[in-house]
Amino acid sequence: MANQSAEVVVEGLKKILISEEGGALDKEVQGKVEQLITELQGRRPGVLPWDTDAQRLENGFDFFKTNIFDKHPEYFRELAEGQHPKFLVFACSDSRVSPSTILNFKPGEAFVGRNIANMVPPFDQLRHTEIGAVIEYAVTALQVENILIIGHSRCGGIERLMSLPDDGSHTHPYDFIDEWVKIGLPAKKKVLEVAGNLPCEEQQRLCEKLSVKNSMANLLTYPYVRDVVANGSMTLRGGYYDFVNGTFEQWRMFGKPMPPRKPTPI
C-alpha cells in the first residue's frame, strides 16, 4: 500500500515537472499525496502539524480507545443499546471540577448537567428551560435514583454572586452571568445574616455550600422531582469538592453533612 502511494506521489510530481504551467494535481492524486505525507508525519488526516490543540484531542481519544473502550467491549456494547444511569449530577463548568474524574464515574453511570456555579433554578417553563429539560429527561425518561449537586472551592460564579451590589449595578457587568448567579441570592442572604462579620474568603466558602442547598430546595419545585422524592424512589444529594485540600463531603436533603473523606495515600 505504501509503495503504491509512493508511486502516485512520483507520478504526481512528474506531472508538475513536465507541465509548462506547473499544472495542479487532480483531486484523487492530491488526496493520496496528502495522505502519504500524513502517514509519513505520523498524524491523522485533518490534523495539521502545527495544530497542537487538535493533536491533544486526538491523543486523548487514542488513550481512551486503547485503554478503556477496546479493553471493555462487552460493557460498551451494552451501553450502545441504551443508558441507565443511577445519578443525575449538576456540577460547575469549572475545568477543575469534572464529576467523572473526581467521582470516578464510568460511562453510563451519570447523566450530567454543568453550568456556572452548579445552580438549579426554580421550576419555570419560560426561563432556564435547558436546566428543566435535563431534569425532566433524567427523572421521567431515565428514572435516575439520585440527583447530586456538587459545589466546589474557589468558585468564580459564587465569588461573582457575593460581589453583586444590592442595587444591581456593577462596574463590569456581564451579559448573562450576573442574572444567572442571582439564582443563589437566598444563599447569599443567609451568609450575610449569619457570617457577615467573617472574612470574604470564609463567606464565599459558606456560600458555595449554602448555594448547593438552595439548589436542592429548588429541585423540589419540579413536580416530577417532588413526586419521586415523596414516594421514596429518589434521593436528593449535595456535595462539596475542595480541590485545594483534596476532600469531598456530601449530604442528603434534610440530613446532616457526612464527614469529608480524606484523600487515599498513593
PDB file of C-alpha atoms in Angstrom:
ATOM      1  CA  MET A   1       0.000   0.000   0.000  1.00  0.00           C
ATOM      2  CA  ALA A   2       2.805   2.371   0.919  1.00  0.00           C
ATOM      3  CA  ASN A   3       4.660   1.503  -2.319  1.00  0.00           C
ATOM      4  CA  GLN A   4       1.543   2.231  -4.374  1.00  0.00           C
ATOM      5  CA  SER A   5       1.098   5.565  -2.600  1.00  0.00           C
ATOM      6  CA  ALA A   6       4.730   6.411  -3.206  1.00  0.00           C
ATOM      7  CA  GLU A   7       4.285   5.659  -6.922  1.00  0.00           C
ATOM      8  CA  VAL A   8       1.303   8.010  -7.016  1.00  0.00           C
ATOM      9  CA  VAL A   9       3.415  10.757  -5.446  1.00  0.00           C
ATOM     10  CA  VAL A  10       6.150  10.203  -8.030  1.00  0.00           C
ATOM     11  CA  GLU A  11       3.674  10.326 -10.918  1.00  0.00           C
ATOM     12  CA  GLY A  12       2.103  13.457  -9.468  1.00  0.00           C
ATOM     13  CA  LEU A  13       5.447  15.182  -9.211  1.00  0.00           C
ATOM     14  CA  LYS A  14       6.245  14.191 -12.795  1.00  0.00           C
ATOM     15  CA  LYS A  15       3.039  15.887 -13.952  1.00  0.00           C
ATOM     16  CA  ILE A  16       4.053  19.086 -12.211  1.00  0.00           C
ATOM     17  CA  LEU A  17       7.583  18.995 -13.594  1.00  0.00           C
ATOM     18  CA  ILE A  18       6.585  18.425 -17.216  1.00  0.00           C
ATOM     19  CA  SER A  19       3.707  20.911 -17.170  1.00  0.00           C
ATOM     20  CA  GLU A  20       4.548  24.272 -18.681  1.00  0.00           C
ATOM     21  CA  GLU A  21       2.186  25.978 -16.241  1.00  0.00           C
ATOM     22  CA  GLY A  22       3.068  23.833 -13.295  1.00  0.00           C
ATOM     23  CA  GLY A  23      -0.409  22.273 -13.576  1.00  0.00           C
ATOM     24  CA  ALA A  24      -2.373  21.263 -10.483  1.00  0.00           C
ATOM     25  CA  LEU A  25      -2.844  17.653  -9.431  1.00  0.00           C
ATOM     26  CA  ASP A  26      -6.250  16.095  -9.936  1.00  0.00           C
ATOM     27  CA  LYS A  27      -8.232  15.579  -6.717  1.00  0.00           C
ATOM     28  CA  GLU A  28      -7.575  11.846  -6.458  1.00  0.00           C
ATOM     29  CA  VAL A  29      -3.818  12.208  -6.809  1.00  0.00           C
ATOM     30  CA  GLN A  30      -3.721  15.222  -4.498  1.00  0.00           C
ATOM     31  CA  GLY A  31      -5.646  13.323  -1.858  1.00  0.00           C
ATOM     32  CA  LYS A  32      -3.252  10.378  -1.971  1.00  0.00           C
ATOM     33  CA  VAL A  33      -0.264  12.697  -1.827  1.00  0.00           C
ATOM     34  CA  GLU A  34      -1.648  14.373   1.284  1.00  0.00           C
ATOM     35  CA  GLN A  35      -2.481  11.009   2.837  1.00  0.00           C
ATOM     36  CA  LEU A  36       1.046   9.717   2.281  1.00  0.00           C
ATOM     37  CA  ILE A  37       2.529  12.857   3.790  1.00  0.00           C
ATOM     38  CA  THR A  38       0.221  12.439   6.771  1.00  0.00           C
ATOM     39  CA  GLU A  39       1.343   8.824   7.239  1.00  0.00           C
ATOM     40  CA  LEU A  40       4.989   9.799   6.983  1.00  0.00           C
ATOM     41  CA  GLN A  41       4.473  12.512   9.609  1.00  0.00           C
ATOM     42  CA  GLY A  42       2.695  10.099  11.936  1.00  0.00           C
ATOM     43  CA  ARG A  43      -0.541  12.071  12.254  1.00  0.00           C
ATOM     44  CA  ARG A  44      -4.170  11.636  11.286  1.00  0.00           C
ATOM     45  CA  PRO A  45      -5.806  13.174   8.222  1.00  0.00           C
ATOM     46  CA  GLY A  46      -7.251  16.583   9.006  1.00  0.00           C
ATOM     47  CA  VAL A  47      -4.844  17.312  11.867  1.00  0.00           C
ATOM     48  CA  LEU A  48      -2.389  19.957  10.819  1.00  0.00           C
ATOM     49  CA  PRO A  49       1.126  19.580  12.213  1.00  0.00           C
ATOM     50  CA  TRP A  50       1.036  22.991  13.887  1.00  0.00           C
ATOM     51  CA  ASP A  51      -2.436  22.463  15.431  1.00  0.00           C
ATOM     52  CA  THR A  52      -1.291  21.192  18.820  1.00  0.00           C
ATOM     53  CA  ASP A  53      -4.775  21.547  20.309  1.00  0.00           C
ATOM     54  CA  ALA A  54      -6.237  19.193  17.697  1.00  0.00           C
ATOM     55  CA  GLN A  55      -3.400  16.785  18.363  1.00  0.00           C
ATOM     56  CA  ARG A  56      -4.200  16.923  22.094  1.00  0.00           C
ATOM     57  CA  LEU A  57      -7.771  15.860  21.319  1.00  0.00           C
ATOM     58  CA  GLU A  58      -6.561  13.042  19.085  1.00  0.00           C
ATOM     59  CA  ASN A  59      -4.137  11.836  21.736  1.00  0.00           C
ATOM     60  CA  GLY A  60      -6.869  11.950  24.366  1.00  0.00           C
ATOM     61  CA  PHE A  61      -9.216   9.855  22.268  1.00  0.00           C
ATOM     62  CA  ASP A  62      -6.423   7.412  21.398  1.00  0.00           C
ATOM     63  CA  PHE A  63      -5.786   6.889  25.114  1.00  0.00           C
ATOM     64  CA  PHE A  64      -9.485   6.308  25.805  1.00  0.00           C
ATOM     65  CA  LYS A  65      -9.866   3.965  22.838  1.00  0.00           C
ATOM     66  CA  THR A  66      -6.794   1.898  23.657  1.00  0.00           C
ATOM     67  CA  ASN A  67      -7.016   1.757  27.447  1.00  0.00           C
ATOM     68  CA  ILE A  68     -10.759   1.806  28.082  1.00  0.00           C
ATOM     69  CA  PHE A  69     -13.006   1.226  25.066  1.00  0.00           C
ATOM     70  CA  ASP A  70     -11.029  -1.625  23.488  1.00  0.00           C
ATOM     71  CA  LYS A  71     -10.461  -3.344  26.840  1.00  0.00           C
ATOM     72  CA  HIS A  72     -14.160  -3.477  27.755  1.00  0.00           C
ATOM     73  CA  PRO A  73     -16.013  -4.362  24.541  1.00  0.00           C
ATOM     74  CA  GLU A  74     -18.960  -6.054  26.242  1.00  0.00           C
ATOM     75  CA  TYR A  75     -19.562  -3.090  28.533  1.00  0.00           C
ATOM     76  CA  PHE A  76     -19.640  -0.638  25.645  1.00  0.00           C
ATOM     77  CA  ARG A  77     -21.832  -2.970  23.583  1.00  0.00           C
ATOM     78  CA  GLU A  78     -24.391  -2.820  26.392  1.00  0.00           C
ATOM     79  CA  LEU A  79     -24.113   0.964  26.547  1.00  0.00           C
ATOM     80  CA  ALA A  80     -24.745   1.156  22.827  1.00  0.00           C
ATOM     81  CA  GLU A  81     -28.166  -0.401  23.429  1.00  0.00           C
ATOM     82  CA  GLY A  82     -29.178   2.234  25.982  1.00  0.00           C
ATOM     83  CA  GLN A  83     -28.195   4.191  29.070  1.00  0.00           C
ATOM     84  CA  HIS A  84     -29.438   3.514  32.595  1.00  0.00           C
ATOM     85  CA  PRO A  85     -27.599   5.961  34.886  1.00  0.00           C
ATOM     86  CA  LYS A  86     -28.338   5.975  38.603  1.00  0.00           C
ATOM     87  CA  PHE A  87     -27.284   9.597  39.042  1.00  0.00           C
ATOM     88  CA  LEU A  88     -28.217  12.960  37.624  1.00  0.00           C
ATOM     89  CA  VAL A  89     -25.307  15.237  38.517  1.00  0.00           C
ATOM     90  CA  PHE A  90     -25.209  19.012  38.387  1.00  0.00           C
ATOM     91  CA  ALA A  91     -21.685  20.386  38.510  1.00  0.00           C
ATOM     92  CA  CYS A  92     -19.941  23.652  37.758  1.00  0.00           C
ATOM     93  CA  SER A  93     -18.499  24.347  34.320  1.00  0.00           C
ATOM     94  CA  ASP A  94     -15.174  24.999  36.052  1.00  0.00           C
ATOM     95  CA  SER A  95     -12.482  22.986  34.265  1.00  0.00           C
ATOM     96  CA  ARG A  96     -11.124  21.766  37.610  1.00  0.00           C
ATOM     97  CA  VAL A  97     -14.372  20.099  38.608  1.00  0.00           C
ATOM     98  CA  SER A  98     -15.124  17.214  36.254  1.00  0.00           C
ATOM     99  CA  PRO A  99     -17.584  14.882  38.042  1.00  0.00           C
ATOM    100  CA  SER A 100     -16.485  11.868  36.016  1.00  0.00           C
ATOM    101  CA  THR A 101     -12.927  12.443  37.185  1.00  0.00           C
ATOM    102  CA  ILE A 102     -13.370  13.367  40.845  1.00  0.00           C
ATOM    103  CA  LEU A 103     -16.040  10.698  41.484  1.00  0.00           C
ATOM    104  CA  ASN A 104     -14.631   8.129  39.052  1.00  0.00           C
ATOM    105  CA  PHE A 105     -17.880   7.660  37.143  1.00  0.00           C
ATOM    106  CA  LYS A 106     -17.755   5.180  34.303  1.00  0.00           C
ATOM    107  CA  PRO A 107     -19.522   5.999  31.035  1.00  0.00           C
ATOM    108  CA  GLY A 108     -23.215   5.350  31.592  1.00  0.00           C
ATOM    109  CA  GLU A 109     -23.217   5.891  35.355  1.00  0.00           C
ATOM    110  CA  ALA A 110     -24.122   9.594  35.492  1.00  0.00           C
ATOM    111  CA  PHE A 111     -26.292  11.902  33.412  1.00  0.00           C
ATOM    112  CA  VAL A 112     -24.572  15.276  33.782  1.00  0.00           C
ATOM    113  CA  GLY A 113     -25.587  18.917  33.517  1.00  0.00           C
ATOM    114  CA  ARG A 114     -22.976  21.632  34.004  1.00  0.00           C
ATOM    115  CA  ASN A 115     -23.314  25.375  34.346  1.00  0.00           C
ATOM    116  CA  ILE A 116     -21.815  28.379  36.083  1.00  0.00           C
ATOM    117  CA  ALA A 117     -21.732  27.707  39.850  1.00  0.00           C
ATOM    118  CA  ASN A 118     -23.670  24.417  39.561  1.00  0.00           C
ATOM    119  CA  MET A 119     -27.022  26.125  40.119  1.00  0.00           C
ATOM    120  CA  VAL A 120     -30.535  24.771  39.669  1.00  0.00           C
ATOM    121  CA  PRO A 121     -33.216  27.439  39.200  1.00  0.00           C
ATOM    122  CA  PRO A 122     -36.804  27.054  40.422  1.00  0.00           C
ATOM    123  CA  PHE A 123     -39.299  25.427  38.049  1.00  0.00           C
ATOM    124  CA  ASP A 124     -40.211  27.851  35.259  1.00  0.00           C
ATOM    125  CA  GLN A 125     -41.371  26.815  31.801  1.00  0.00           C
ATOM    126  CA  LEU A 126     -40.387  30.183  30.331  1.00  0.00           C
ATOM    127  CA  ARG A 127     -36.888  30.677  31.772  1.00  0.00           C
ATOM    128  CA  HIS A 128     -33.833  28.409  32.095  1.00  0.00           C
ATOM    129  CA  THR A 129     -35.594  25.709  30.108  1.00  0.00           C
ATOM    130  CA  GLU A 130     -32.306  23.952  29.335  1.00  0.00           C
ATOM    131  CA  ILE A 131     -31.966  23.013  33.013  1.00  0.00           C
ATOM    132  CA  GLY A 132     -35.595  21.954  33.165  1.00  0.00           C
ATOM    133  CA  ALA A 133     -35.098  19.745  30.111  1.00  0.00           C
ATOM    134  CA  VAL A 134     -32.138  17.975  31.742  1.00  0.00           C
ATOM    135  CA  ILE A 135     -34.104  17.353  34.931  1.00  0.00           C
ATOM    136  CA  GLU A 136     -37.257  16.238  33.134  1.00  0.00           C
ATOM    137  CA  TYR A 137     -35.451  13.752  30.905  1.00  0.00           C
ATOM    138  CA  ALA A 138     -33.329  12.324  33.716  1.00  0.00           C
ATOM    139  CA  VAL A 139     -36.299  11.866  36.038  1.00  0.00           C
ATOM    140  CA  THR A 140     -39.121  10.894  33.686  1.00  0.00           C
ATOM    141  CA  ALA A 141     -37.273   9.035  30.925  1.00  0.00           C
ATOM    142  CA  LEU A 142     -34.100   7.698  32.541  1.00  0.00           C
ATOM    143  CA  GLN A 143     -35.665   7.340  36.007  1.00  0.00           C
ATOM    144  CA  VAL A 144     -32.472   8.149  37.877  1.00  0.00           C
ATOM    145  CA  GLU A 145     -32.418   7.249  41.553  1.00  0.00           C
ATOM    146  CA  ASN A 146     -30.288  10.163  42.737  1.00  0.00           C
ATOM    147  CA  ILE A 147     -29.807  13.823  41.938  1.00  0.00           C
ATOM    148  CA  LEU A 148     -26.459  15.147  43.122  1.00  0.00           C
ATOM    149  CA  ILE A 149     -25.423  18.800  43.094  1.00  0.00           C
ATOM    150  CA  ILE A 150     -21.689  19.361  43.557  1.00  0.00           C
ATOM    151  CA  GLY A 151     -20.322  22.678  44.798  1.00  0.00           C
ATOM    152  CA  HIS A 152     -16.625  23.387  44.946  1.00  0.00           C
ATOM    153  CA  SER A 153     -13.921  25.571  46.419  1.00  0.00           C
ATOM    154  CA  ARG A 154     -12.913  28.915  44.891  1.00  0.00           C
ATOM    155  CA  CYS A 155     -15.957  29.048  42.634  1.00  0.00           C
ATOM    156  CA  GLY A 156     -15.849  32.079  40.355  1.00  0.00           C
ATOM    157  CA  GLY A 157     -19.630  32.110  39.983  1.00  0.00           C
ATOM    158  CA  ILE A 158     -20.172  32.290  43.739  1.00  0.00           C
ATOM    159  CA  GLU A 159     -17.484  34.943  44.001  1.00  0.00           C
ATOM    160  CA  ARG A 160     -19.418  36.970  41.442  1.00  0.00           C
ATOM    161  CA  LEU A 161     -22.665  36.435  43.362  1.00  0.00           C
ATOM    162  CA  MET A 162     -21.103  37.679  46.594  1.00  0.00           C
ATOM    163  CA  SER A 163     -19.746  40.781  44.850  1.00  0.00           C
ATOM    164  CA  LEU A 164     -23.035  41.858  43.251  1.00  0.00           C
ATOM    165  CA  PRO A 165     -24.257  45.182  44.744  1.00  0.00           C
ATOM    166  CA  ASP A 166     -27.725  45.191  46.267  1.00  0.00           C
ATOM    167  CA  ASP A 167     -28.911  47.789  43.761  1.00  0.00           C
ATOM    168  CA  GLY A 168     -27.972  45.513  40.853  1.00  0.00           C
ATOM    169  CA  SER A 169     -25.342  47.867  39.474  1.00  0.00           C
ATOM    170  CA  HIS A 170     -21.799  46.754  38.704  1.00  0.00           C
ATOM    171  CA  THR A 171     -18.767  48.480  37.247  1.00  0.00           C
ATOM    172  CA  HIS A 172     -18.092  45.495  34.979  1.00  0.00           C
ATOM    173  CA  PRO A 173     -21.449  43.863  34.173  1.00  0.00           C
ATOM    174  CA  TYR A 174     -21.778  40.599  32.287  1.00  0.00           C
ATOM    175  CA  ASP A 175     -24.451  39.946  29.676  1.00  0.00           C
ATOM    176  CA  PHE A 176     -25.566  36.609  31.133  1.00  0.00           C
ATOM    177  CA  ILE A 177     -23.589  35.679  34.244  1.00  0.00           C
ATOM    178  CA  ASP A 178     -24.913  38.302  36.662  1.00  0.00           C
ATOM    179  CA  GLU A 179     -28.544  37.382  36.046  1.00  0.00           C
ATOM    180  CA  TRP A 180     -27.760  33.674  36.229  1.00  0.00           C
ATOM    181  CA  VAL A 181     -25.943  33.732  39.575  1.00  0.00           C
ATOM    182  CA  LYS A 182     -28.845  35.600  41.164  1.00  0.00           C
ATOM    183  CA  ILE A 183     -30.435  32.157  41.463  1.00  0.00           C
ATOM    184  CA  GLY A 184     -28.178  31.878  44.507  1.00  0.00           C
ATOM    185  CA  LEU A 185     -29.335  35.112  46.184  1.00  0.00           C
ATOM    186  CA  PRO A 186     -31.148  33.249  49.007  1.00  0.00           C
ATOM    187  CA  ALA A 187     -27.839  31.587  49.888  1.00  0.00           C
ATOM    188  CA  LYS A 188     -26.007  34.922  49.811  1.00  0.00           C
ATOM    189  CA  LYS A 189     -28.642  36.489  52.050  1.00  0.00           C
ATOM    190  CA  LYS A 190     -28.244  33.687  54.587  1.00  0.00           C
ATOM    191  CA  VAL A 191     -24.459  34.054  54.563  1.00  0.00           C
ATOM    192  CA  LEU A 192     -24.644  37.773  55.242  1.00  0.00           C
ATOM    193  CA  GLU A 193     -27.081  37.143  58.093  1.00  0.00           C
ATOM    194  CA  VAL A 194     -25.052  34.507  59.916  1.00  0.00           C
ATOM    195  CA  ALA A 195     -21.484  35.267  58.829  1.00  0.00           C
ATOM    196  CA  GLY A 196     -21.424  38.894  57.754  1.00  0.00           C
ATOM    197  CA  ASN A 197     -18.560  39.604  60.118  1.00  0.00           C
ATOM    198  CA  LEU A 198     -16.288  36.897  58.702  1.00  0.00           C
ATOM    199  CA  PRO A 199     -13.553  37.473  56.098  1.00  0.00           C
ATOM    200  CA  CYS A 200     -14.722  37.430  52.470  1.00  0.00           C
ATOM    201  CA  GLU A 201     -12.983  34.131  51.779  1.00  0.00           C
ATOM    202  CA  GLU A 202     -14.879  32.392  54.568  1.00  0.00           C
ATOM    203  CA  GLN A 203     -18.156  33.974  53.475  1.00  0.00           C
ATOM    204  CA  GLN A 204     -17.603  32.676  49.961  1.00  0.00           C
ATOM    205  CA  ARG A 205     -16.815  29.165  51.160  1.00  0.00           C
ATOM    206  CA  LEU A 206     -20.014  29.122  53.204  1.00  0.00           C
ATOM    207  CA  CYS A 207     -21.998  30.455  50.264  1.00  0.00           C
ATOM    208  CA  GLU A 208     -20.563  27.728  47.992  1.00  0.00           C
ATOM    209  CA  LYS A 209     -22.168  25.162  50.302  1.00  0.00           C
ATOM    210  CA  LEU A 210     -25.416  27.019  51.023  1.00  0.00           C
ATOM    211  CA  SER A 211     -25.914  27.584  47.304  1.00  0.00           C
ATOM    212  CA  VAL A 212     -25.919  23.811  46.835  1.00  0.00           C
ATOM    213  CA  LYS A 213     -28.640  23.508  49.476  1.00  0.00           C
ATOM    214  CA  ASN A 214     -30.584  26.314  47.812  1.00  0.00           C
ATOM    215  CA  SER A 215     -30.477  24.430  44.508  1.00  0.00           C
ATOM    216  CA  MET A 216     -31.534  21.221  46.254  1.00  0.00           C
ATOM    217  CA  ALA A 217     -34.585  23.061  47.575  1.00  0.00           C
ATOM    218  CA  ASN A 218     -35.280  24.407  44.073  1.00  0.00           C
ATOM    219  CA  LEU A 219     -35.351  20.845  42.768  1.00  0.00           C
ATOM    220  CA  LEU A 220     -38.486  20.257  44.806  1.00  0.00           C
ATOM    221  CA  THR A 221     -40.323  22.902  42.763  1.00  0.00           C
ATOM    222  CA  TYR A 222     -40.220  20.492  39.796  1.00  0.00           C
ATOM    223  CA  PRO A 223     -43.388  18.380  40.105  1.00  0.00           C
ATOM    224  CA  TYR A 224     -41.826  15.160  38.775  1.00  0.00           C
ATOM    225  CA  VAL A 225     -38.926  15.507  41.226  1.00  0.00           C
ATOM    226  CA  ARG A 226     -41.234  16.221  44.127  1.00  0.00           C
ATOM    227  CA  ASP A 227     -43.346  13.165  43.326  1.00  0.00           C
ATOM    228  CA  VAL A 228     -40.463  10.663  43.235  1.00  0.00           C
ATOM    229  CA  VAL A 229     -38.856  12.133  46.346  1.00  0.00           C
ATOM    230  CA  ALA A 230     -42.171  11.898  48.161  1.00  0.00           C
ATOM    231  CA  ASN A 231     -42.654   8.228  47.280  1.00  0.00           C
ATOM    232  CA  GLY A 232     -39.095   7.375  48.305  1.00  0.00           C
ATOM    233  CA  SER A 233     -37.777   6.341  44.896  1.00  0.00           C
ATOM    234  CA  MET A 234     -35.261   9.203  44.637  1.00  0.00           C
ATOM    235  CA  THR A 235     -32.652  10.760  46.912  1.00  0.00           C
ATOM    236  CA  LEU A 236     -31.503  14.358  46.625  1.00  0.00           C
ATOM    237  CA  ARG A 237     -27.839  14.720  47.453  1.00  0.00           C
ATOM    238  CA  GLY A 238     -25.472  17.634  47.896  1.00  0.00           C
ATOM    239  CA  GLY A 239     -21.695  17.526  47.689  1.00  0.00           C
ATOM    240  CA  TYR A 240     -18.738  19.826  48.075  1.00  0.00           C
ATOM    241  CA  TYR A 241     -15.375  19.244  46.427  1.00  0.00           C
ATOM    242  CA  ASP A 242     -12.423  21.115  47.878  1.00  0.00           C
ATOM    243  CA  PHE A 243      -9.712  20.973  45.239  1.00  0.00           C
ATOM    244  CA  VAL A 244      -7.321  22.915  47.468  1.00  0.00           C
ATOM    245  CA  ASN A 245      -7.194  20.211  50.141  1.00  0.00           C
ATOM    246  CA  GLY A 246      -8.392  17.269  48.068  1.00  0.00           C
ATOM    247  CA  THR A 247     -11.529  16.473  50.083  1.00  0.00           C
ATOM    248  CA  PHE A 248     -15.137  15.671  49.263  1.00  0.00           C
ATOM    249  CA  GLU A 249     -18.096  15.877  51.609  1.00  0.00           C
ATOM    250  CA  GLN A 250     -21.702  15.001  50.916  1.00  0.00           C
ATOM    251  CA  TRP A 251     -25.131  15.197  52.496  1.00  0.00           C
ATOM    252  CA  ARG A 252     -28.720  14.212  51.783  1.00  0.00           C
ATOM    253  CA  MET A 253     -31.678  16.537  51.690  1.00  0.00           C
ATOM    254  CA  PHE A 254     -32.724  17.296  55.269  1.00  0.00           C
ATOM    255  CA  GLY A 255     -29.793  15.273  56.587  1.00  0.00           C
ATOM    256  CA  LYS A 256     -26.617  16.301  58.350  1.00  0.00           C
ATOM    257  CA  PRO A 257     -23.429  16.567  56.274  1.00  0.00           C
ATOM    258  CA  MET A 258     -21.329  13.435  56.208  1.00  0.00           C
ATOM    259  CA  PRO A 259     -17.705  13.907  57.310  1.00  0.00           C
ATOM    260  CA  PRO A 260     -15.320  14.702  54.466  1.00  0.00           C
ATOM    261  CA  ARG A 261     -13.242  11.842  53.170  1.00  0.00           C
ATOM    262  CA  LYS A 262      -9.503  12.262  53.358  1.00  0.00           C
ATOM    263  CA  PRO A 263      -7.524  11.533  50.202  1.00  0.00           C
ATOM    264  CA  THR A 264      -6.225   7.974  49.956  1.00  0.00           C
ATOM    265  CA  PRO A 265      -2.419   7.853  50.168  1.00  0.00           C
ATOM    266  CA  ILE A 266      -0.817   6.912  46.885  1.00  0.00           C
TER     267      ILE A 266
END
